[in-house]
Short mmCIF file of C-alpha atoms in Angstrom, two decimals:
data_model
loop_
_atom_site.label_atom_id
_atom_site.label_comp_id
_atom_site.label_asym_id
_atom_site.label_seq_id
_atom_site.Cartn_x
_atom_site.Cartn_y
_atom_site.Cartn_z
CA MET A 1 41.27 23.97 -33.04
CA SER A 2 44.48 22.29 -34.07
CA ALA A 3 44.89 18.55 -33.85
CA SER A 4 47.34 18.75 -30.95
CA ALA A 5 45.04 21.02 -28.94
CA GLY A 6 42.20 18.55 -29.41
CA TYR A 7 44.51 15.77 -28.32
CA GLU A 8 45.52 17.73 -25.26
CA LEU A 9 41.89 18.42 -24.42
CA ALA A 10 41.05 14.74 -24.61
CA ILE A 11 43.97 13.89 -22.31
CA THR A 12 42.99 16.50 -19.74
CA ALA A 13 39.37 15.37 -19.92
CA ILE A 14 40.35 11.77 -19.27
CA LEU A 15 42.74 12.81 -16.52
CA THR A 16 40.09 14.99 -14.91
CA LEU A 17 37.48 12.27 -14.74
CA ALA A 18 39.90 9.51 -13.81
CA GLY A 19 41.45 11.75 -11.19
CA LEU A 20 38.09 12.70 -9.79
CA GLY A 21 37.01 9.09 -9.65
CA PHE A 22 40.22 8.02 -7.99
CA LEU A 23 40.15 10.87 -5.52
CA LEU A 24 36.54 10.27 -4.59
CA SER A 25 37.11 6.56 -4.11
CA LEU A 26 40.01 7.40 -1.79
CA VAL A 27 37.82 9.84 0.10
CA LEU A 28 35.09 7.22 0.45
CA LEU A 29 37.61 4.62 1.55
CA ALA A 30 38.95 7.00 4.16
CA GLY A 31 35.36 7.75 5.12
CA THR A 32 34.56 4.12 5.81
CA LYS A 33 37.63 3.92 8.03
CA ILE A 34 37.11 7.19 9.87
CA PHE A 35 33.37 6.93 10.28
CA LYS A 36 33.33 3.25 11.07
CA VAL A 37 30.49 2.67 13.47
CA LYS A 38 30.76 -0.08 15.98
CA THR A 39 27.46 -1.86 15.84
CA ASP A 40 26.36 -4.59 18.12
CA PRO A 41 27.50 -7.74 16.28
CA ARG A 42 24.30 -9.41 17.36
CA VAL A 43 22.36 -6.99 15.17
CA ASP A 44 24.15 -8.33 12.10
CA ARG A 45 23.56 -11.91 13.16
CA VAL A 46 19.86 -11.26 13.65
CA LEU A 47 19.80 -9.43 10.32
CA ASP A 48 21.17 -12.54 8.64
CA LEU A 49 18.23 -14.53 9.96
CA LEU A 50 15.61 -12.00 8.91
CA PRO A 51 14.21 -12.40 5.40
CA GLY A 52 15.88 -9.23 4.12
CA SER A 53 12.92 -8.28 2.00
CA ASN A 54 12.42 -4.97 3.88
CA CYS A 55 8.68 -5.42 3.61
CA GLY A 56 7.95 -3.38 6.72
CA ALA A 57 5.35 -5.81 8.03
CA CYS A 58 7.04 -5.73 11.46
CA GLY A 59 6.31 -2.03 11.75
CA PHE A 60 9.94 -0.94 11.45
CA GLY A 61 11.67 0.70 8.52
CA GLY A 62 13.22 -2.38 7.01
CA CYS A 63 14.97 -5.47 8.32
CA ASN A 64 17.94 -3.51 9.62
CA GLU A 65 15.75 -1.40 11.91
CA CYS A 66 13.86 -4.51 12.93
CA ALA A 67 17.06 -6.34 13.90
CA ARG A 68 18.18 -3.34 15.94
CA ALA A 69 14.79 -3.16 17.66
CA ILE A 70 14.97 -6.83 18.55
CA ILE A 71 18.44 -6.46 20.08
CA GLU A 72 17.51 -3.24 21.86
CA GLU A 73 14.50 -5.06 23.29
CA ALA A 74 12.08 -2.69 21.61
CA ALA A 75 10.50 -5.60 19.80
CA ALA A 76 9.81 -9.25 20.46
CA PRO A 77 12.10 -11.77 18.73
CA ASP A 78 9.15 -13.07 16.75
CA VAL A 79 8.04 -9.62 15.57
CA CYS A 80 8.82 -10.51 11.97
CA PRO A 81 5.75 -12.18 10.50
CA LEU A 82 7.84 -13.86 7.82
CA CYS A 83 10.14 -15.53 10.34
CA ARG A 84 9.10 -18.64 12.10
CA GLY A 85 10.18 -21.91 13.58
CA GLU A 86 13.90 -22.32 13.73
CA ALA A 87 14.67 -18.76 12.70
CA VAL A 88 12.69 -17.34 15.63
CA ASP A 89 14.39 -19.78 18.00
CA ARG A 90 17.81 -18.67 16.81
CA ILE A 91 16.90 -14.99 16.91
CA SER A 92 15.65 -15.27 20.48
CA LYS A 93 18.81 -17.16 21.40
CA ILE A 94 20.95 -14.36 19.95
CA ALA A 95 18.86 -11.73 21.69
CA GLY A 96 18.98 -13.78 24.89
CA ARG A 97 15.26 -13.73 25.35
CA GLU A 98 12.55 -16.30 25.52
CA VAL A 99 9.76 -16.11 23.03
CA LYS A 100 6.35 -17.12 24.18
CA ASP A 101 5.11 -20.00 22.21
CA THR A 102 2.70 -18.68 19.66
CA SER A 103 1.64 -20.93 16.91
CA PRO A 104 1.67 -19.13 13.57
CA ALA A 105 -1.40 -19.16 11.44
CA VAL A 106 -1.37 -20.93 8.10
CA ALA A 107 -3.86 -20.81 5.30
CA VAL A 108 -6.13 -23.79 4.72
CA VAL A 109 -8.43 -24.26 1.74
CA LEU A 110 -11.65 -25.43 3.35
CA CYS A 111 -12.85 -27.57 0.47
CA ARG A 112 -11.65 -30.98 -0.62
CA SER A 113 -13.87 -32.08 -3.43
CA ARG A 114 -13.55 -34.54 -6.30
CA ALA A 115 -12.80 -33.82 -9.92
CA SER A 116 -16.07 -35.56 -10.68
CA ALA A 117 -18.13 -33.28 -8.41
CA PRO A 118 -21.40 -32.20 -10.08
CA ARG A 119 -21.50 -29.00 -12.08
CA ASN A 120 -24.48 -26.84 -13.00
CA PHE A 121 -23.02 -25.96 -16.38
CA LEU A 122 -19.73 -25.92 -18.21
CA TYR A 123 -17.83 -22.70 -17.90
CA ARG A 124 -15.80 -21.66 -20.93
CA GLY A 125 -14.56 -18.23 -19.98
CA ILE A 126 -11.50 -16.55 -18.62
CA PRO A 127 -9.73 -19.24 -16.56
CA GLU A 128 -9.78 -17.30 -13.30
CA CYS A 129 -11.81 -17.97 -10.17
CA ARG A 130 -12.88 -14.36 -10.01
CA ALA A 131 -14.38 -14.48 -13.49
CA ALA A 132 -15.78 -17.99 -13.01
CA ALA A 133 -17.47 -17.01 -9.74
CA ALA A 134 -19.14 -14.06 -11.47
CA ALA A 135 -20.60 -16.21 -14.25
CA ALA A 136 -24.08 -17.26 -13.09
CA GLY A 137 -22.80 -17.88 -9.58
CA GLY A 138 -20.04 -20.26 -10.59
CA GLU A 139 -20.21 -23.61 -12.33
CA THR A 140 -19.80 -25.89 -9.32
CA ALA A 141 -23.06 -27.26 -8.06
CA CYS A 142 -21.92 -26.41 -4.54
CA ARG A 143 -21.93 -22.67 -4.10
CA TRP A 144 -19.28 -22.96 -1.38
CA GLY A 145 -16.92 -25.17 -3.35
CA CYS A 146 -13.52 -24.50 -4.81
CA LEU A 147 -13.81 -23.36 -8.44
CA ARG A 148 -10.41 -24.83 -9.32
CA TYR A 149 -9.12 -22.02 -11.47
CA TYR A 150 -6.36 -21.49 -8.89
CA ASP A 151 -6.40 -17.75 -8.24
CA CYS A 152 -4.98 -18.68 -4.83
CA VAL A 153 -2.14 -20.71 -6.31
CA ARG A 154 -1.14 -17.86 -8.62
CA SER A 155 -1.50 -15.25 -5.89
CA CYS A 156 0.86 -17.02 -3.47
CA PRO A 157 4.21 -15.21 -3.42
CA PHE A 158 5.85 -18.15 -1.65
CA ASP A 159 4.69 -20.92 -3.93
CA ALA A 160 3.14 -22.76 -1.01
CA PHE A 161 0.33 -24.44 -2.92
CA GLU A 162 0.17 -27.97 -4.27
CA ILE A 163 -2.60 -29.33 -6.43
CA ASP A 164 -3.77 -32.82 -5.49
CA SER A 165 -4.82 -35.51 -7.93
CA GLU A 166 -8.46 -34.42 -7.70
CA GLY A 167 -7.49 -30.87 -8.63
CA ASN A 168 -7.83 -29.34 -5.17
CA PRO A 169 -5.39 -26.59 -4.18
CA VAL A 170 -3.67 -27.58 -0.92
CA VAL A 171 -1.49 -25.34 1.21
CA ASP A 172 1.81 -26.75 2.38
CA PRO A 173 1.95 -25.36 5.94
CA ARG A 174 5.74 -25.46 5.97
CA ARG A 175 5.91 -23.05 3.08
CA CYS A 176 2.95 -20.84 4.06
CA ARG A 177 4.14 -17.50 5.44
CA SER A 178 0.78 -16.26 6.71
CA CYS A 179 0.63 -13.34 4.30
CA GLU A 180 -3.10 -13.95 3.74
CA ILE A 181 -2.89 -12.95 0.09
CA CYS A 182 -4.65 -16.16 -0.98
CA VAL A 183 -7.39 -15.49 1.56
CA ARG A 184 -8.15 -12.26 -0.24
CA ALA A 185 -7.70 -13.81 -3.67
CA CYS A 186 -10.41 -16.44 -3.19
CA PRO A 187 -13.75 -15.10 -4.48
CA ARG A 188 -15.62 -17.75 -2.54
CA GLY A 189 -13.92 -16.93 0.75
CA ILE A 190 -13.15 -20.55 1.55
CA ILE A 191 -9.51 -20.06 2.49
CA LYS A 192 -9.11 -19.48 6.21
CA MET A 193 -6.18 -18.83 8.50
CA THR A 194 -5.89 -21.53 11.16
CA PRO A 195 -3.25 -22.28 13.78
CA ALA A 196 -0.45 -24.29 12.16
CA ASP A 197 -0.65 -26.89 14.90
CA LYS A 198 -4.40 -27.36 14.73
CA PRO A 199 -4.54 -31.16 14.73
CA VAL A 200 -7.82 -31.81 12.93
CA GLU A 201 -9.72 -29.85 10.33
CA VAL A 202 -13.08 -30.23 8.56
CA LEU A 203 -12.31 -29.50 4.93
CA CYS A 204 -15.67 -28.18 3.81
CA SER A 205 -17.30 -24.77 3.78
CA SER A 206 -20.85 -25.59 2.79
CA ARG A 207 -23.50 -23.89 4.92
CA ASP A 208 -26.27 -25.36 2.82
CA PRO A 209 -28.70 -27.87 4.33
CA ALA A 210 -27.67 -31.51 4.18
CA LYS A 211 -29.88 -32.35 1.22
CA THR A 212 -28.52 -29.58 -0.97
CA THR A 213 -24.95 -30.34 -0.01
CA ALA A 214 -25.34 -34.06 -0.56
CA ARG A 215 -26.62 -33.44 -4.06
CA ALA A 216 -23.96 -30.88 -4.91
CA CYS A 217 -20.83 -32.61 -3.70
CA PRO A 218 -19.71 -36.13 -2.79
CA THR A 219 -17.49 -34.77 -0.03
CA GLY A 220 -19.60 -32.02 1.52
CA CYS A 221 -20.41 -31.80 5.22
CA ILE A 222 -24.01 -32.94 5.72
CA ALA A 223 -24.03 -31.88 9.34
CA CYS A 224 -24.93 -35.39 10.50
CA GLY A 225 -23.35 -34.70 13.87
CA ARG A 226 -21.56 -38.03 14.27
CA CYS A 227 -18.30 -36.30 14.89
CA VAL A 228 -19.95 -34.21 17.60
CA LYS A 229 -21.16 -37.31 19.37
CA VAL A 230 -17.92 -39.22 19.17
CA CYS A 231 -15.66 -36.37 20.32
CA PRO A 232 -14.53 -37.08 23.91
CA ARG A 233 -13.65 -33.45 24.59
CA SER A 234 -16.73 -31.82 23.02
CA ALA A 235 -14.52 -29.83 20.73
CA ILE A 236 -16.82 -30.10 17.75
CA GLU A 237 -20.04 -28.28 17.16
CA VAL A 238 -22.33 -28.10 14.14
CA LYS A 239 -23.35 -24.58 13.26
CA ASP A 240 -24.97 -23.38 10.04
CA ASN A 241 -25.01 -26.96 8.76
CA LEU A 242 -21.25 -27.28 9.09
CA ALA A 243 -19.13 -29.09 11.65
CA ARG A 244 -16.42 -26.96 13.21
CA ILE A 245 -13.60 -27.95 15.51
CA ASP A 246 -12.37 -25.75 18.35
CA PRO A 247 -8.54 -25.93 18.23
CA GLU A 248 -8.35 -25.00 21.92
CA LEU A 249 -10.21 -28.12 22.98
CA CYS A 250 -9.18 -30.62 20.31
CA ASP A 251 -6.37 -32.96 21.30
CA GLY A 252 -6.11 -34.69 17.96
CA CYS A 253 -7.38 -38.13 19.02
CA GLY A 254 -8.74 -38.65 15.50
CA ARG A 255 -11.99 -40.42 16.39
CA CYS A 256 -14.02 -37.96 14.35
CA VAL A 257 -11.80 -38.66 11.36
CA GLU A 258 -12.77 -42.33 11.47
CA VAL A 259 -16.42 -41.78 12.03
CA CYS A 260 -17.10 -39.13 9.39
CA PRO A 261 -19.31 -40.70 6.69
CA ARG A 262 -18.12 -38.20 4.08
CA LYS A 263 -14.42 -38.61 4.95
CA ILE A 264 -13.78 -34.89 5.03
CA ILE A 265 -12.20 -34.59 8.45
CA TYR A 266 -8.46 -34.74 8.12
CA LEU A 267 -5.72 -35.19 10.66
CA GLN A 268 -2.82 -32.85 10.40
CA GLY A 269 -0.21 -34.36 8.13
CA ALA A 270 -2.86 -36.38 6.31
CA ARG A 271 -4.06 -33.15 4.75
CA GLU A 272 -0.78 -32.66 2.96
CA ALA A 273 -0.20 -36.36 2.42
CA ALA A 274 -3.46 -36.37 0.55
CA ALA A 275 -2.05 -33.78 -1.78
CA ALA A 276 1.16 -35.66 -2.35
CA GLY A 277 -0.31 -39.16 -2.36
CA GLY A 278 -3.32 -38.62 -4.58
CA GLY A 279 -6.45 -37.32 -2.88
CA ASP A 280 -7.00 -40.40 -0.75
CA GLY A 281 -5.10 -39.63 2.41
CA GLN A 282 -7.66 -41.32 4.61
CA LYS A 283 -6.35 -44.82 4.12
CA MET B 1 25.04 41.78 -1.56
CA ILE B 2 22.48 40.99 1.15
CA GLY B 3 19.72 42.37 -1.07
CA GLU B 4 20.90 40.21 -3.95
CA LEU B 5 20.97 37.13 -1.75
CA ALA B 6 17.47 37.89 -0.49
CA ILE B 7 16.27 38.10 -4.08
CA ILE B 8 17.92 34.76 -4.86
CA PHE B 9 16.21 33.26 -1.82
CA ILE B 10 12.73 34.57 -2.64
CA GLY B 11 13.26 33.67 -6.27
CA ALA B 12 14.19 30.04 -5.60
CA VAL B 13 11.56 29.46 -2.91
CA LEU B 14 8.51 31.16 -4.40
CA VAL B 15 8.93 32.49 -7.91
CA ASN B 16 10.97 29.74 -9.50
CA ASN B 17 10.02 26.99 -7.10
CA PHE B 18 11.92 23.89 -8.17
CA VAL B 19 8.93 21.59 -8.07
CA LEU B 20 6.00 23.80 -8.95
CA THR B 21 7.56 26.07 -11.54
CA ARG B 22 10.58 24.21 -12.86
CA PHE B 23 9.07 20.73 -12.53
CA LEU B 24 12.25 19.23 -11.14
CA GLY B 25 12.26 16.45 -8.54
CA LEU B 26 8.74 15.35 -9.36
CA CYS B 27 9.21 11.71 -8.37
CA PRO B 28 9.78 12.38 -4.66
CA TYR B 29 7.15 15.09 -4.89
CA ILE B 30 4.49 12.56 -5.81
CA GLY B 31 6.11 9.56 -4.10
CA VAL B 32 6.95 10.92 -0.66
CA SER B 33 4.09 13.36 -0.22
CA ARG B 34 1.70 10.85 1.25
CA ASP B 35 2.35 11.76 4.84
CA LEU B 36 3.63 14.86 6.50
CA LYS B 37 6.38 13.29 8.59
CA ALA B 38 8.09 11.57 5.69
CA ALA B 39 7.77 14.72 3.62
CA ALA B 40 9.51 16.76 6.31
CA GLY B 41 12.33 14.18 6.51
CA MET B 42 12.77 14.17 2.77
CA GLY B 43 12.74 17.97 2.65
CA LEU B 44 15.39 18.16 5.33
CA ALA B 45 17.63 15.76 3.45
CA VAL B 46 17.17 17.69 0.19
CA ILE B 47 18.02 21.04 1.79
CA PHE B 48 21.11 19.49 3.27
CA VAL B 49 22.34 17.84 0.08
CA MET B 50 21.46 20.74 -2.20
CA THR B 51 23.50 23.17 -0.12
CA ILE B 52 26.53 20.91 0.02
CA ALA B 53 26.22 19.93 -3.64
CA SER B 54 26.09 23.61 -4.64
CA ALA B 55 29.35 24.27 -2.85
CA VAL B 56 31.17 21.23 -4.19
CA THR B 57 30.00 21.49 -7.78
CA TRP B 58 30.96 25.16 -7.79
CA MET B 59 34.48 24.19 -6.79
CA ILE B 60 34.67 21.41 -9.37
CA TYR B 61 33.47 23.73 -12.08
CA TYR B 62 35.67 26.64 -11.09
CA TYR B 63 38.91 24.81 -10.40
CA LEU B 64 38.76 21.88 -12.80
CA LEU B 65 36.45 22.47 -15.74
CA LEU B 66 36.40 26.18 -16.46
CA PRO B 67 39.42 27.58 -18.33
CA GLY B 68 41.01 30.53 -16.60
CA PRO B 69 43.62 31.53 -14.04
CA ALA B 70 42.15 29.32 -11.30
CA ASN B 71 42.15 26.21 -13.45
CA LEU B 72 44.16 23.41 -11.90
CA TRP B 73 45.35 22.10 -15.27
CA ALA B 74 46.50 25.56 -16.29
CA GLY B 75 48.62 25.61 -13.16
CA LEU B 76 50.03 22.12 -13.76
CA LEU B 77 50.42 21.95 -17.53
CA GLY B 78 50.73 25.59 -18.38
CA ARG B 79 47.44 25.86 -20.17
CA GLY B 80 44.04 24.38 -19.57
CA GLY B 81 41.41 23.55 -22.14
CA ASP B 82 37.70 24.14 -21.86
CA LEU B 83 36.38 21.07 -20.05
CA THR B 84 32.91 22.43 -19.29
CA PHE B 85 31.38 19.71 -21.44
CA LEU B 86 32.26 17.29 -18.64
CA ARG B 87 30.00 18.99 -16.16
CA THR B 88 27.11 16.49 -16.22
CA LEU B 89 29.40 13.52 -15.76
CA SER B 90 31.60 15.02 -13.09
CA PHE B 91 28.71 16.56 -11.15
CA ILE B 92 26.84 13.29 -10.90
CA LEU B 93 30.01 11.53 -9.81
CA VAL B 94 30.75 14.11 -7.15
CA ILE B 95 27.21 14.37 -5.83
CA ALA B 96 26.86 10.59 -5.53
CA ALA B 97 30.17 10.21 -3.69
CA LEU B 98 29.41 13.19 -1.52
CA VAL B 99 26.05 11.87 -0.38
CA GLN B 100 27.69 8.55 0.48
CA LEU B 101 30.27 10.32 2.57
CA VAL B 102 27.71 12.51 4.28
CA GLU B 103 25.68 9.44 5.07
CA MET B 104 28.64 7.74 6.70
CA ALA B 105 29.54 10.84 8.65
CA LEU B 106 25.98 11.29 9.85
CA LEU B 107 25.73 7.69 10.97
CA LYS B 108 28.82 8.19 13.06
CA THR B 109 28.19 11.65 14.47
CA SER B 110 24.43 11.92 14.66
CA PRO B 111 22.57 8.62 14.47
CA ALA B 112 19.33 10.38 15.41
CA LEU B 113 19.48 12.66 12.37
CA TYR B 114 20.60 9.73 10.24
CA ARG B 115 17.56 7.79 11.26
CA ALA B 116 15.30 10.80 10.77
CA LEU B 117 16.51 11.20 7.19
CA GLY B 118 16.40 7.46 6.75
CA ILE B 119 16.11 6.07 3.26
CA TYR B 120 15.72 9.52 1.70
CA LEU B 121 19.34 10.49 1.99
CA PRO B 122 20.71 7.82 -0.40
CA LEU B 123 17.64 8.21 -2.61
CA ILE B 124 18.22 11.83 -3.43
CA THR B 125 21.63 11.04 -4.88
CA THR B 126 19.82 10.55 -8.15
CA ASN B 127 17.27 13.30 -7.69
CA CYS B 128 17.18 15.57 -10.75
CA ALA B 129 16.53 18.62 -8.61
CA ILE B 130 20.02 18.29 -7.09
CA LEU B 131 21.70 18.15 -10.48
CA GLY B 132 19.35 20.91 -11.61
CA VAL B 133 20.48 23.28 -8.88
CA ALA B 134 24.12 22.61 -9.76
CA PHE B 135 23.49 23.47 -13.42
CA LEU B 136 21.39 26.52 -12.65
CA ASN B 137 24.15 27.82 -10.41
CA ILE B 138 26.46 27.74 -13.40
CA ASP B 139 23.92 29.33 -15.70
CA TYR B 140 23.22 32.09 -13.21
CA PHE B 141 26.49 32.85 -11.54
CA PHE B 142 29.07 32.23 -14.25
CA GLY B 143 29.24 34.72 -17.10
CA SER B 144 31.09 34.30 -20.35
CA ALA B 145 34.14 35.78 -18.66
CA GLY B 146 34.18 33.28 -15.81
CA ALA B 147 32.76 33.42 -12.29
CA LEU B 148 30.77 36.49 -11.38
CA GLU B 149 31.45 38.38 -8.20
CA GLY B 150 30.40 36.52 -5.06
CA SER B 151 29.27 33.55 -7.12
CA PHE B 152 30.27 31.01 -4.47
CA THR B 153 28.09 32.56 -1.77
CA LYS B 154 25.28 33.02 -4.24
CA SER B 155 25.51 29.39 -5.30
CA LEU B 156 25.34 28.31 -1.67
CA VAL B 157 22.33 30.49 -0.95
CA HIS B 158 20.65 29.39 -4.16
CA GLY B 159 21.15 25.72 -3.29
CA PHE B 160 19.84 26.24 0.23
CA SER B 161 16.79 28.18 -0.91
CA ALA B 162 16.04 25.69 -3.67
CA GLY B 163 15.95 23.05 -0.93
CA ILE B 164 13.64 25.22 1.15
CA GLY B 165 11.38 25.69 -1.86
CA PHE B 166 11.31 21.96 -2.49
CA THR B 167 10.47 21.29 1.15
CA LEU B 168 7.74 23.93 1.09
CA ALA B 169 6.11 22.35 -1.96
CA LEU B 170 6.46 18.86 -0.51
CA ILE B 171 4.95 19.80 2.85
CA LEU B 172 2.09 21.74 1.27
CA MET B 173 1.35 18.81 -0.97
CA SER B 174 1.49 16.20 1.78
CA ALA B 175 -0.74 18.26 4.06
CA ILE B 176 -3.30 18.49 1.26
CA ARG B 177 -3.01 14.82 0.48
CA GLU B 178 -3.49 13.84 4.11
CA ARG B 179 -6.79 15.71 4.00
CA LEU B 180 -7.69 14.12 0.68
CA GLU B 181 -7.41 10.70 2.33
CA THR B 182 -10.69 11.28 4.13
CA ALA B 183 -12.36 13.32 1.41
CA ASP B 184 -15.13 11.90 -0.73
CA ILE B 185 -13.41 11.63 -4.10
CA PRO B 186 -15.06 10.07 -7.16
CA GLU B 187 -13.65 6.60 -7.57
CA ALA B 188 -11.93 7.25 -10.90
CA PHE B 189 -9.94 10.11 -9.35
CA ARG B 190 -8.71 8.31 -6.25
CA GLY B 191 -4.96 7.94 -5.73
CA ALA B 192 -2.60 9.32 -8.34
CA PRO B 193 -5.12 11.26 -10.49
CA ILE B 194 -6.27 13.49 -7.65
CA ALA B 195 -2.63 13.94 -6.61
CA PHE B 196 -1.74 15.18 -10.10
CA LEU B 197 -4.74 17.51 -10.16
CA THR B 198 -3.73 18.89 -6.78
CA ALA B 199 -0.19 19.38 -7.99
CA ALA B 200 -1.46 21.27 -11.02
CA LEU B 201 -3.63 23.56 -8.90
CA LEU B 202 -0.74 24.20 -6.50
CA SER B 203 1.48 24.97 -9.45
CA MET B 204 -1.04 27.47 -10.79
CA ALA B 205 -1.23 29.08 -7.39
CA PHE B 206 2.52 29.56 -7.41
CA LEU B 207 2.21 31.22 -10.80
CA GLY B 208 0.84 34.14 -8.84
CA PHE B 209 4.30 34.83 -7.44
CA THR B 210 5.68 35.54 -10.91
CA GLY B 211 5.58 39.31 -10.58
CA LEU B 212 7.20 39.31 -7.13
CA ILE B 213 10.74 40.11 -8.23
#
């Protein structure tokens, strides 16, 4: 091949590809104009409010489908489990529909111990709760207690955990998106989903008898029943050596919080304040 | 001609099945074969795109890349060089743009079909089976002297039947995998391993078609 023929070939090659690219971009541009679909503008506005992660948790094929379903009244405005609060309000306003008031569930770690809580032995293994729980039943003297290797904190995709001054993982309910990943991550099963507006919570999981619990943890529920007696609405019952509060009945008066000798009943707000303010949110 | 086309059809669907014999398009084969409905949607989209891509890449190759009387550059500049080395680049470009256009057109004209094909339509832009069918068309239907007789129709039929073959393999696989869901599989084989074993067995079964044509 002569030099000029090679030159010519290069030119035609460049022209061919550039021409093709140009032509195709024109065709696509024309396509967007010709095939422009008028969509309900509300769909786009709802789509803006949806998380856009296309996780499919709503049961539709992505956020786009979900937004369309909401506008076409095939789905409730609060169908997206990742959307809550203000976003749901605005979506239902756009869709022109009321949403029945459902309180979303948030995760709560049902253990609020002390860094100085007794241990059976010192664990020096892989720093993961799963591994620590497998080693001779876990090092904490309380077999229901938080192991404090923070599998839950690492598992949270929304970074909703704080660690208080005593080393307890605490869920920030404003950041919790109810994905329940931490619930599955906890080998001790002490993370529970509770209504976000549940006013009072007993932060202990111990089902052991009072004597065992008292020895194992300074802040374990000893099932003394004082909270049960003081509750004006009989919302509290002690079952399996553990006080539990019925969120349907509880009105958040806070009398049980004052009377609890172990100081493990927390008012909403105080739970998180304890995390921010240093493990002593009772005062 | 009809006989030839029939042979191309049987050949692409059974004997040289794109997935099970040529091992093209394996990612959707494993990825989308978990349930029957999605597999059917994917298959439909692949048939559609393969047929159209066959037609368009044939035109690109014949009019732009291949030297000869039909070459556009020969008409414009007097002589056209051999640009066949550009085929990979230009085919990918054209297929990608084409799928975009088809997607837009479908959304406008047939939203139901658009929704049925769903995410699979844009996904198969980068499916190797599509590019594979375009290349095989050239290998089969273009001789050293240029396009063979009836090569355009043959390309079209080949693209369509390759899509059918892909869909057949995908649907067979997904039907088997749906049954495997409830089967008692040893723990180490659950998930991908059993899927690969199944694919291998299916592939061996299709080996039996070798002597058909």
